[in-house]
Amino acid sequence: MKKVQAYYSILQFCPEPARLEYVNVGIFLFCQDKQYVGVKFSETPRRVEKLYGPQNHAFFNTLKDAFSERVRVEFSQFQERSLIERFASMRANQLRMSKLLPMSVLDPDKDLSELFYELVGVEKPNSRRSSVRSKLKNIFKDAGVLDFLDEPEPVSLPEFGIDVSVPFGYQNGSYNLIDPVRLDHDAPADALKEAGKRAIEGKWLEAHFSNEQAKKRLVVVGDFDKQPDNFYRAVLDLMSEHKVSLHRLDALDSLLTDIKQHMPHH
């Protein structure tokens, strides 16, 4: 596998734009050849607080979520570089994007993480914080099912104003959208936020296709590394209530078995 052309932008935050002292808080990565658009943010505004003092964490998280959702909606069709440059040039408030810079990538998820730790530098990468998507992809590959999985197009839910975008999918009577999610955050509130988002998306997905013959459902694979069992059980209950299937990243036998049983349908 050879490297291909990609472009990245540094995401910078300033609570007082008039001061023009922006702090690096994230990375945006775009690779048209691999149909990849990725965003990685600092979990907290800790670096901003070193310069500006205490910040409103809820506002910071809302700003990140709004930007990430905007990117997902705007670039779900993997637009050309010129359109992304135009998008970046329009970001001039508290959160802005630097000029797009070229780089070569082999594994966009891994390259995004490495770029993040190099330029944002909140903490050094370790195996626990490596991409859950990459971990899951390797598990699928080792189990011999990766080639039988789809790369689904984003599923639009216009009545709710969102698209559900996941890296893997397969058919077993219903169409299963597999979403790998990191749920091993040091702050339980951050993990619950991620779990809650998927629960709501899964409920809306089930509701949207409830009257159609071709059903779709969300399957979440969560990395619960170092989380207590009671936390996992609480998330499992939440997902079940919202019609979402939940699997632990370290216990995927049932999911792998189901994929293998339905491989002839691909």
Short mmCIF file of N, CA and C in Angstrom, two decimals, residues 14-175:
data_model
loop_
_atom_site.label_atom_id
_atom_site.label_comp_id
_atom_site.label_asym_id
_atom_site.label_seq_id
_atom_site.Cartn_x
_atom_site.Cartn_y
_atom_site.Cartn_z
N CYS A 14 -9.98 30.78 20.03
CA CYS A 14 -9.67 31.99 20.78
C CYS A 14 -10.98 32.52 21.38
N PRO A 15 -11.11 32.55 22.72
CA PRO A 15 -12.35 33.06 23.31
C PRO A 15 -12.53 34.56 23.12
N GLU A 16 -11.43 35.26 22.79
CA GLU A 16 -11.47 36.71 22.56
C GLU A 16 -10.79 37.00 21.22
N PRO A 17 -11.52 36.80 20.10
CA PRO A 17 -10.90 36.94 18.77
C PRO A 17 -10.20 38.27 18.54
N ALA A 18 -10.62 39.33 19.22
CA ALA A 18 -9.98 40.63 19.03
C ALA A 18 -8.51 40.60 19.44
N ARG A 19 -8.16 39.68 20.33
CA ARG A 19 -6.77 39.60 20.78
C ARG A 19 -5.88 38.87 19.78
N LEU A 20 -6.48 38.12 18.87
CA LEU A 20 -5.75 37.41 17.81
C LEU A 20 -4.71 36.44 18.37
N GLU A 21 -4.97 35.91 19.57
CA GLU A 21 -4.07 34.91 20.16
C GLU A 21 -4.80 33.56 20.17
N TYR A 22 -4.67 32.86 19.07
CA TYR A 22 -5.37 31.59 18.91
C TYR A 22 -4.50 30.43 19.44
N VAL A 23 -5.18 29.41 19.96
CA VAL A 23 -4.50 28.25 20.52
C VAL A 23 -4.91 27.02 19.71
N ASN A 24 -3.94 26.18 19.36
CA ASN A 24 -4.23 24.95 18.62
C ASN A 24 -5.05 23.99 19.48
N VAL A 25 -6.23 23.60 18.97
CA VAL A 25 -7.10 22.70 19.73
C VAL A 25 -7.53 21.47 18.93
N GLY A 26 -7.13 21.39 17.65
CA GLY A 26 -7.56 20.24 16.86
C GLY A 26 -6.93 20.20 15.48
N ILE A 27 -7.22 19.12 14.77
CA ILE A 27 -6.70 18.91 13.42
C ILE A 27 -7.84 18.45 12.50
N PHE A 28 -7.85 18.98 11.30
CA PHE A 28 -8.76 18.56 10.23
C PHE A 28 -7.91 17.90 9.15
N LEU A 29 -8.32 16.72 8.68
CA LEU A 29 -7.56 16.01 7.65
C LEU A 29 -8.49 15.57 6.53
N PHE A 30 -8.07 15.83 5.29
CA PHE A 30 -8.87 15.52 4.11
C PHE A 30 -8.01 14.75 3.11
N CYS A 31 -8.53 13.61 2.64
CA CYS A 31 -7.84 12.81 1.62
C CYS A 31 -8.87 12.33 0.61
N GLN A 32 -8.89 12.95 -0.56
CA GLN A 32 -9.89 12.61 -1.57
C GLN A 32 -9.67 11.20 -2.12
N ASP A 33 -8.41 10.80 -2.28
CA ASP A 33 -8.13 9.47 -2.84
C ASP A 33 -8.69 8.35 -1.98
N LYS A 34 -8.69 8.54 -0.68
CA LYS A 34 -9.21 7.53 0.24
C LYS A 34 -10.62 7.86 0.73
N GLN A 35 -11.21 8.92 0.16
CA GLN A 35 -12.55 9.36 0.55
C GLN A 35 -12.64 9.50 2.07
N TYR A 36 -11.73 10.30 2.60
CA TYR A 36 -11.60 10.43 4.06
C TYR A 36 -11.63 11.89 4.47
N VAL A 37 -12.47 12.19 5.44
CA VAL A 37 -12.48 13.50 6.10
C VAL A 37 -12.52 13.24 7.60
N GLY A 38 -11.52 13.72 8.32
CA GLY A 38 -11.44 13.46 9.76
C GLY A 38 -11.18 14.72 10.55
N VAL A 39 -11.69 14.74 11.78
CA VAL A 39 -11.49 15.85 12.70
C VAL A 39 -11.13 15.27 14.06
N LYS A 40 -10.13 15.82 14.70
CA LYS A 40 -9.76 15.39 16.05
C LYS A 40 -9.52 16.64 16.90
N PHE A 41 -10.24 16.73 18.03
CA PHE A 41 -10.16 17.88 18.92
C PHE A 41 -9.56 17.48 20.27
N SER A 42 -9.03 18.47 20.98
CA SER A 42 -8.70 18.30 22.38
C SER A 42 -9.98 18.00 23.15
N GLU A 43 -9.89 17.14 24.15
CA GLU A 43 -11.08 16.81 24.92
C GLU A 43 -11.54 17.97 25.79
N THR A 44 -10.61 18.79 26.25
CA THR A 44 -10.94 19.94 27.10
C THR A 44 -10.16 21.16 26.60
N PRO A 45 -10.57 22.37 26.98
CA PRO A 45 -9.83 23.58 26.59
C PRO A 45 -8.66 23.88 27.52
N ARG A 46 -7.98 22.84 27.99
CA ARG A 46 -6.91 23.02 28.97
C ARG A 46 -5.81 23.95 28.45
N ARG A 47 -5.43 23.79 27.19
CA ARG A 47 -4.36 24.64 26.65
C ARG A 47 -4.82 26.09 26.52
N VAL A 48 -6.10 26.27 26.21
CA VAL A 48 -6.65 27.62 26.12
C VAL A 48 -6.64 28.28 27.49
N GLU A 49 -6.94 27.51 28.53
CA GLU A 49 -7.01 28.05 29.89
C GLU A 49 -5.65 28.51 30.39
N LYS A 50 -4.57 27.94 29.86
CA LYS A 50 -3.23 28.40 30.26
C LYS A 50 -2.99 29.84 29.84
N LEU A 51 -3.66 30.27 28.75
CA LEU A 51 -3.47 31.62 28.24
C LEU A 51 -4.58 32.56 28.69
N TYR A 52 -5.81 32.04 28.75
CA TYR A 52 -6.97 32.90 29.00
C TYR A 52 -7.66 32.67 30.34
N GLY A 53 -7.20 31.70 31.10
CA GLY A 53 -7.88 31.42 32.35
C GLY A 53 -9.05 30.47 32.15
N PRO A 54 -9.84 30.21 33.21
CA PRO A 54 -10.95 29.24 33.16
C PRO A 54 -11.91 29.52 32.01
N GLN A 55 -12.33 28.41 31.34
CA GLN A 55 -13.24 28.51 30.21
C GLN A 55 -14.53 27.73 30.48
N ASN A 56 -15.54 28.05 29.71
CA ASN A 56 -16.81 27.34 29.77
C ASN A 56 -16.66 26.05 28.97
N HIS A 57 -16.51 24.91 29.65
CA HIS A 57 -16.28 23.64 28.97
C HIS A 57 -17.48 23.22 28.13
N ALA A 58 -18.67 23.51 28.61
CA ALA A 58 -19.88 23.14 27.87
C ALA A 58 -19.93 23.88 26.53
N PHE A 59 -19.58 25.17 26.55
CA PHE A 59 -19.56 25.94 25.31
C PHE A 59 -18.49 25.41 24.36
N PHE A 60 -17.33 25.08 24.91
CA PHE A 60 -16.24 24.55 24.08
C PHE A 60 -16.67 23.25 23.42
N ASN A 61 -17.33 22.37 24.17
CA ASN A 61 -17.78 21.10 23.61
C ASN A 61 -18.86 21.31 22.55
N THR A 62 -19.75 22.27 22.80
CA THR A 62 -20.80 22.56 21.82
C THR A 62 -20.18 23.07 20.52
N LEU A 63 -19.17 23.91 20.63
CA LEU A 63 -18.48 24.44 19.46
C LEU A 63 -17.82 23.32 18.67
N LYS A 64 -17.18 22.40 19.37
CA LYS A 64 -16.54 21.27 18.70
C LYS A 64 -17.57 20.40 17.99
N ASP A 65 -18.66 20.09 18.70
CA ASP A 65 -19.69 19.22 18.12
C ASP A 65 -20.31 19.86 16.87
N ALA A 66 -20.57 21.16 16.96
CA ALA A 66 -21.18 21.86 15.83
C ALA A 66 -20.25 21.84 14.62
N PHE A 67 -18.96 22.06 14.86
CA PHE A 67 -17.99 22.05 13.76
C PHE A 67 -17.89 20.65 13.15
N SER A 68 -17.77 19.62 13.99
CA SER A 68 -17.64 18.25 13.51
C SER A 68 -18.85 17.83 12.69
N GLU A 69 -20.05 18.21 13.16
CA GLU A 69 -21.27 17.87 12.42
C GLU A 69 -21.32 18.62 11.10
N ARG A 70 -20.89 19.87 11.11
CA ARG A 70 -20.88 20.66 9.88
C ARG A 70 -19.94 20.04 8.85
N VAL A 71 -18.78 19.60 9.30
CA VAL A 71 -17.82 18.96 8.41
C VAL A 71 -18.41 17.68 7.84
N ARG A 72 -19.07 16.89 8.68
CA ARG A 72 -19.65 15.63 8.22
C ARG A 72 -20.72 15.87 7.16
N VAL A 73 -21.53 16.89 7.38
CA VAL A 73 -22.60 17.19 6.42
C VAL A 73 -22.04 17.79 5.14
N GLU A 74 -21.13 18.76 5.28
CA GLU A 74 -20.59 19.47 4.12
C GLU A 74 -19.77 18.57 3.21
N PHE A 75 -19.01 17.63 3.82
CA PHE A 75 -18.04 16.89 3.03
C PHE A 75 -18.31 15.39 3.00
N SER A 76 -19.56 14.99 3.19
CA SER A 76 -19.89 13.57 3.12
C SER A 76 -19.69 13.02 1.71
N GLN A 77 -19.71 13.90 0.72
CA GLN A 77 -19.48 13.48 -0.67
C GLN A 77 -18.03 13.69 -1.11
N PHE A 78 -17.15 14.02 -0.13
CA PHE A 78 -15.72 14.13 -0.39
C PHE A 78 -15.42 15.14 -1.50
N GLN A 79 -15.69 16.40 -1.16
CA GLN A 79 -15.56 17.48 -2.12
C GLN A 79 -14.10 17.75 -2.49
N GLU A 80 -13.93 18.56 -3.52
CA GLU A 80 -12.59 18.90 -3.97
C GLU A 80 -11.90 19.85 -3.00
N ARG A 81 -10.61 19.92 -3.13
CA ARG A 81 -9.80 20.75 -2.23
C ARG A 81 -10.25 22.20 -2.25
N SER A 82 -10.60 22.74 -3.41
CA SER A 82 -10.96 24.15 -3.52
C SER A 82 -12.19 24.49 -2.67
N LEU A 83 -13.13 23.55 -2.57
CA LEU A 83 -14.33 23.79 -1.77
C LEU A 83 -14.00 23.76 -0.29
N ILE A 84 -13.06 22.91 0.09
CA ILE A 84 -12.66 22.87 1.50
C ILE A 84 -11.88 24.13 1.86
N GLU A 85 -11.06 24.62 0.93
CA GLU A 85 -10.34 25.87 1.18
C GLU A 85 -11.32 27.03 1.36
N ARG A 86 -12.38 27.01 0.59
CA ARG A 86 -13.41 28.05 0.74
C ARG A 86 -14.09 27.93 2.10
N PHE A 87 -14.39 26.70 2.50
CA PHE A 87 -14.99 26.46 3.80
C PHE A 87 -14.08 26.97 4.92
N ALA A 88 -12.78 26.67 4.80
CA ALA A 88 -11.81 27.09 5.82
C ALA A 88 -11.71 28.61 5.90
N SER A 89 -11.77 29.28 4.76
CA SER A 89 -11.61 30.74 4.73
C SER A 89 -12.78 31.45 5.40
N MET A 90 -13.90 30.76 5.54
CA MET A 90 -15.08 31.37 6.14
C MET A 90 -15.11 31.21 7.65
N ARG A 91 -14.14 30.45 8.20
CA ARG A 91 -14.09 30.26 9.65
C ARG A 91 -13.22 31.35 10.25
N ALA A 92 -13.84 32.37 10.82
CA ALA A 92 -13.05 33.51 11.31
C ALA A 92 -13.54 34.01 12.66
N ASN A 93 -14.26 33.17 13.41
CA ASN A 93 -14.73 33.60 14.71
C ASN A 93 -13.87 32.98 15.81
N GLN A 94 -14.50 32.43 16.84
CA GLN A 94 -13.71 31.86 17.93
C GLN A 94 -12.96 30.60 17.52
N LEU A 95 -13.52 29.86 16.56
CA LEU A 95 -12.85 28.67 16.05
C LEU A 95 -12.52 28.89 14.58
N ARG A 96 -11.27 28.79 14.24
CA ARG A 96 -10.87 29.02 12.85
C ARG A 96 -9.98 27.87 12.36
N MET A 97 -9.83 27.80 11.04
CA MET A 97 -9.00 26.80 10.40
C MET A 97 -7.79 27.48 9.75
N SER A 98 -6.62 26.88 9.92
CA SER A 98 -5.44 27.41 9.25
C SER A 98 -5.51 27.08 7.76
N LYS A 99 -4.61 27.61 6.99
CA LYS A 99 -4.51 27.30 5.57
C LYS A 99 -4.27 25.81 5.39
N LEU A 100 -4.90 25.20 4.36
CA LEU A 100 -4.68 23.79 4.08
C LEU A 100 -3.23 23.54 3.69
N LEU A 101 -2.64 22.53 4.30
CA LEU A 101 -1.25 22.18 4.03
C LEU A 101 -1.17 20.74 3.53
N PRO A 102 -0.28 20.47 2.56
CA PRO A 102 -0.20 19.11 1.99
C PRO A 102 0.58 18.15 2.88
N MET A 103 0.22 16.88 2.78
CA MET A 103 0.98 15.81 3.43
C MET A 103 0.65 14.51 2.73
N SER A 104 1.44 13.49 2.96
CA SER A 104 1.18 12.16 2.41
C SER A 104 0.67 11.27 3.54
N VAL A 105 -0.32 10.43 3.22
CA VAL A 105 -0.89 9.55 4.24
C VAL A 105 -0.93 8.12 3.75
N LEU A 106 -0.85 7.19 4.68
CA LEU A 106 -0.99 5.77 4.41
C LEU A 106 -2.27 5.26 5.09
N ASP A 107 -2.37 5.53 6.39
CA ASP A 107 -3.56 5.20 7.18
C ASP A 107 -4.09 6.52 7.75
N PRO A 108 -5.13 7.11 7.15
CA PRO A 108 -5.58 8.45 7.57
C PRO A 108 -5.90 8.57 9.05
N ASP A 109 -6.54 7.55 9.64
CA ASP A 109 -6.86 7.61 11.07
C ASP A 109 -5.58 7.73 11.90
N LYS A 110 -4.62 6.90 11.60
CA LYS A 110 -3.36 6.91 12.34
C LYS A 110 -2.61 8.20 12.10
N ASP A 111 -2.58 8.65 10.83
CA ASP A 111 -1.87 9.89 10.50
C ASP A 111 -2.52 11.09 11.17
N LEU A 112 -3.85 11.09 11.26
CA LEU A 112 -4.55 12.18 11.94
C LEU A 112 -4.17 12.23 13.40
N SER A 113 -4.12 11.08 14.06
CA SER A 113 -3.75 11.03 15.48
C SER A 113 -2.32 11.50 15.69
N GLU A 114 -1.40 11.05 14.84
CA GLU A 114 -0.01 11.45 14.99
C GLU A 114 0.16 12.95 14.77
N LEU A 115 -0.55 13.48 13.78
CA LEU A 115 -0.50 14.91 13.51
C LEU A 115 -1.07 15.70 14.69
N PHE A 116 -2.14 15.18 15.26
CA PHE A 116 -2.77 15.84 16.41
C PHE A 116 -1.78 15.94 17.58
N TYR A 117 -1.14 14.83 17.92
CA TYR A 117 -0.24 14.84 19.06
C TYR A 117 1.01 15.66 18.78
N GLU A 118 1.38 15.78 17.52
CA GLU A 118 2.56 16.58 17.16
C GLU A 118 2.26 18.07 17.23
N LEU A 119 1.09 18.49 16.74
CA LEU A 119 0.79 19.92 16.61
C LEU A 119 -0.09 20.48 17.71
N VAL A 120 -0.90 19.62 18.32
CA VAL A 120 -1.74 20.07 19.44
C VAL A 120 -1.10 19.67 20.75
N GLY A 121 -0.58 18.43 20.77
CA GLY A 121 0.29 18.01 21.85
C GLY A 121 -0.31 17.97 23.24
N VAL A 122 -1.59 17.60 23.34
CA VAL A 122 -2.19 17.53 24.67
C VAL A 122 -1.57 16.42 25.48
N GLU A 123 -1.39 15.28 24.88
CA GLU A 123 -0.79 14.14 25.55
C GLU A 123 -0.22 13.21 24.50
N LYS A 124 0.75 12.42 24.88
CA LYS A 124 1.38 11.52 23.93
C LYS A 124 0.47 10.32 23.66
N PRO A 125 0.51 9.84 22.43
CA PRO A 125 -0.35 8.71 22.10
C PRO A 125 0.09 7.44 22.81
N ASN A 126 -0.86 6.57 23.10
CA ASN A 126 -0.53 5.25 23.61
C ASN A 126 -1.54 4.28 23.03
N SER A 127 -1.35 3.01 23.29
CA SER A 127 -2.20 2.01 22.67
C SER A 127 -3.66 2.17 23.07
N ARG A 128 -3.94 2.63 24.30
CA ARG A 128 -5.31 2.77 24.75
C ARG A 128 -6.04 3.82 23.95
N ARG A 129 -5.33 4.87 23.51
CA ARG A 129 -5.98 5.97 22.82
C ARG A 129 -5.86 5.87 21.30
N SER A 130 -5.34 4.77 20.81
CA SER A 130 -5.27 4.62 19.36
C SER A 130 -6.69 4.46 18.81
N SER A 131 -6.83 4.68 17.53
CA SER A 131 -8.14 4.70 16.91
C SER A 131 -8.90 3.39 17.11
N VAL A 132 -10.12 3.51 17.63
CA VAL A 132 -10.97 2.32 17.80
C VAL A 132 -11.31 1.75 16.44
N ARG A 133 -11.49 2.63 15.48
CA ARG A 133 -11.79 2.17 14.12
C ARG A 133 -10.65 1.30 13.58
N SER A 134 -9.41 1.71 13.80
CA SER A 134 -8.27 0.93 13.32
C SER A 134 -8.18 -0.41 14.05
N LYS A 135 -8.43 -0.38 15.36
CA LYS A 135 -8.43 -1.62 16.13
C LYS A 135 -9.47 -2.60 15.59
N LEU A 136 -10.68 -2.07 15.37
CA LEU A 136 -11.77 -2.93 14.90
C LEU A 136 -11.48 -3.47 13.50
N LYS A 137 -10.92 -2.61 12.66
CA LYS A 137 -10.57 -3.06 11.31
C LYS A 137 -9.58 -4.22 11.36
N ASN A 138 -8.60 -4.14 12.25
CA ASN A 138 -7.62 -5.21 12.39
C ASN A 138 -8.27 -6.50 12.90
N ILE A 139 -9.22 -6.35 13.82
CA ILE A 139 -9.93 -7.52 14.33
C ILE A 139 -10.72 -8.19 13.20
N PHE A 140 -11.42 -7.39 12.42
CA PHE A 140 -12.16 -7.94 11.28
C PHE A 140 -11.23 -8.62 10.28
N LYS A 141 -10.09 -8.01 10.06
CA LYS A 141 -9.12 -8.58 9.12
C LYS A 141 -8.60 -9.92 9.62
N ASP A 142 -8.22 -9.96 10.90
CA ASP A 142 -7.69 -11.20 11.47
C ASP A 142 -8.75 -12.31 11.49
N ALA A 143 -10.02 -11.91 11.62
CA ALA A 143 -11.11 -12.90 11.66
C ALA A 143 -11.53 -13.33 10.26
N GLY A 144 -10.98 -12.71 9.23
CA GLY A 144 -11.28 -13.09 7.86
C GLY A 144 -12.61 -12.59 7.33
N VAL A 145 -13.15 -11.51 7.93
CA VAL A 145 -14.46 -11.01 7.49
C VAL A 145 -14.39 -9.62 6.88
N LEU A 146 -13.23 -8.98 6.92
CA LEU A 146 -13.15 -7.60 6.47
C LEU A 146 -13.60 -7.42 5.02
N ASP A 147 -13.22 -8.35 4.16
CA ASP A 147 -13.57 -8.23 2.74
C ASP A 147 -15.05 -8.43 2.47
N PHE A 148 -15.77 -8.94 3.46
CA PHE A 148 -17.21 -9.18 3.29
C PHE A 148 -18.06 -8.07 3.89
N LEU A 149 -17.40 -7.06 4.46
CA LEU A 149 -18.10 -5.92 5.02
C LEU A 149 -18.18 -4.79 4.01
N ASP A 150 -19.27 -4.04 4.05
CA ASP A 150 -19.45 -2.89 3.19
C ASP A 150 -18.82 -1.65 3.81
N GLU A 151 -18.62 -0.63 2.97
CA GLU A 151 -18.28 0.71 3.44
C GLU A 151 -19.50 1.58 3.13
N PRO A 152 -20.45 1.66 4.06
CA PRO A 152 -21.76 2.27 3.75
C PRO A 152 -21.66 3.76 3.44
N GLU A 153 -22.53 4.18 2.53
CA GLU A 153 -22.72 5.62 2.33
C GLU A 153 -23.43 6.19 3.55
N PRO A 154 -23.21 7.47 3.88
CA PRO A 154 -23.95 8.08 5.00
C PRO A 154 -25.45 7.93 4.81
N VAL A 155 -26.14 7.58 5.88
CA VAL A 155 -27.59 7.41 5.85
C VAL A 155 -28.24 8.71 6.31
N SER A 156 -29.01 9.33 5.44
CA SER A 156 -29.64 10.61 5.76
C SER A 156 -30.94 10.40 6.52
N LEU A 157 -31.10 11.14 7.61
CA LEU A 157 -32.34 11.16 8.37
C LEU A 157 -32.85 12.59 8.35
N PRO A 158 -33.47 13.00 7.24
CA PRO A 158 -33.82 14.42 7.05
C PRO A 158 -34.78 14.97 8.09
N GLU A 159 -35.66 14.12 8.62
CA GLU A 159 -36.62 14.62 9.60
C GLU A 159 -35.95 15.01 10.92
N PHE A 160 -34.72 14.47 11.14
CA PHE A 160 -33.98 14.81 12.34
C PHE A 160 -32.79 15.73 12.04
N GLY A 161 -32.54 15.97 10.75
CA GLY A 161 -31.47 16.89 10.35
C GLY A 161 -30.08 16.34 10.52
N ILE A 162 -29.90 15.01 10.45
CA ILE A 162 -28.57 14.43 10.61
C ILE A 162 -28.31 13.37 9.55
N ASP A 163 -27.04 13.02 9.39
CA ASP A 163 -26.62 11.86 8.62
C ASP A 163 -25.91 10.91 9.58
N VAL A 164 -26.17 9.63 9.44
CA VAL A 164 -25.47 8.62 10.24
C VAL A 164 -24.37 8.04 9.36
N SER A 165 -23.14 8.24 9.76
CA SER A 165 -22.00 7.81 8.95
C SER A 165 -21.13 6.84 9.76
N VAL A 166 -20.91 5.65 9.23
CA VAL A 166 -20.12 4.63 9.91
C VAL A 166 -19.17 3.98 8.89
N PRO A 167 -18.10 3.31 9.37
CA PRO A 167 -17.13 2.74 8.42
C PRO A 167 -17.45 1.34 7.93
N PHE A 168 -18.33 0.58 8.65
CA PHE A 168 -18.57 -0.81 8.28
C PHE A 168 -20.07 -1.11 8.28
N GLY A 169 -20.47 -2.07 7.45
CA GLY A 169 -21.87 -2.48 7.42
C GLY A 169 -22.01 -3.88 6.86
N TYR A 170 -23.10 -4.56 7.25
CA TYR A 170 -23.39 -5.88 6.70
C TYR A 170 -24.88 -6.18 6.85
N GLN A 171 -25.34 -7.16 6.07
CA GLN A 171 -26.75 -7.52 6.02
C GLN A 171 -26.98 -8.84 6.75
N ASN A 172 -28.00 -8.87 7.60
CA ASN A 172 -28.40 -10.14 8.22
C ASN A 172 -29.92 -10.22 8.37
N GLY A 173 -30.60 -9.66 7.40
CA GLY A 173 -32.05 -9.49 7.47
C GLY A 173 -32.38 -8.02 7.63
N SER A 174 -31.69 -7.37 8.55
CA SER A 174 -31.64 -5.91 8.63
C SER A 174 -30.25 -5.49 8.18
N TYR A 175 -30.12 -4.22 7.79
CA TYR A 175 -28.80 -3.74 7.42
C TYR A 175 -28.17 -3.13 8.67
#
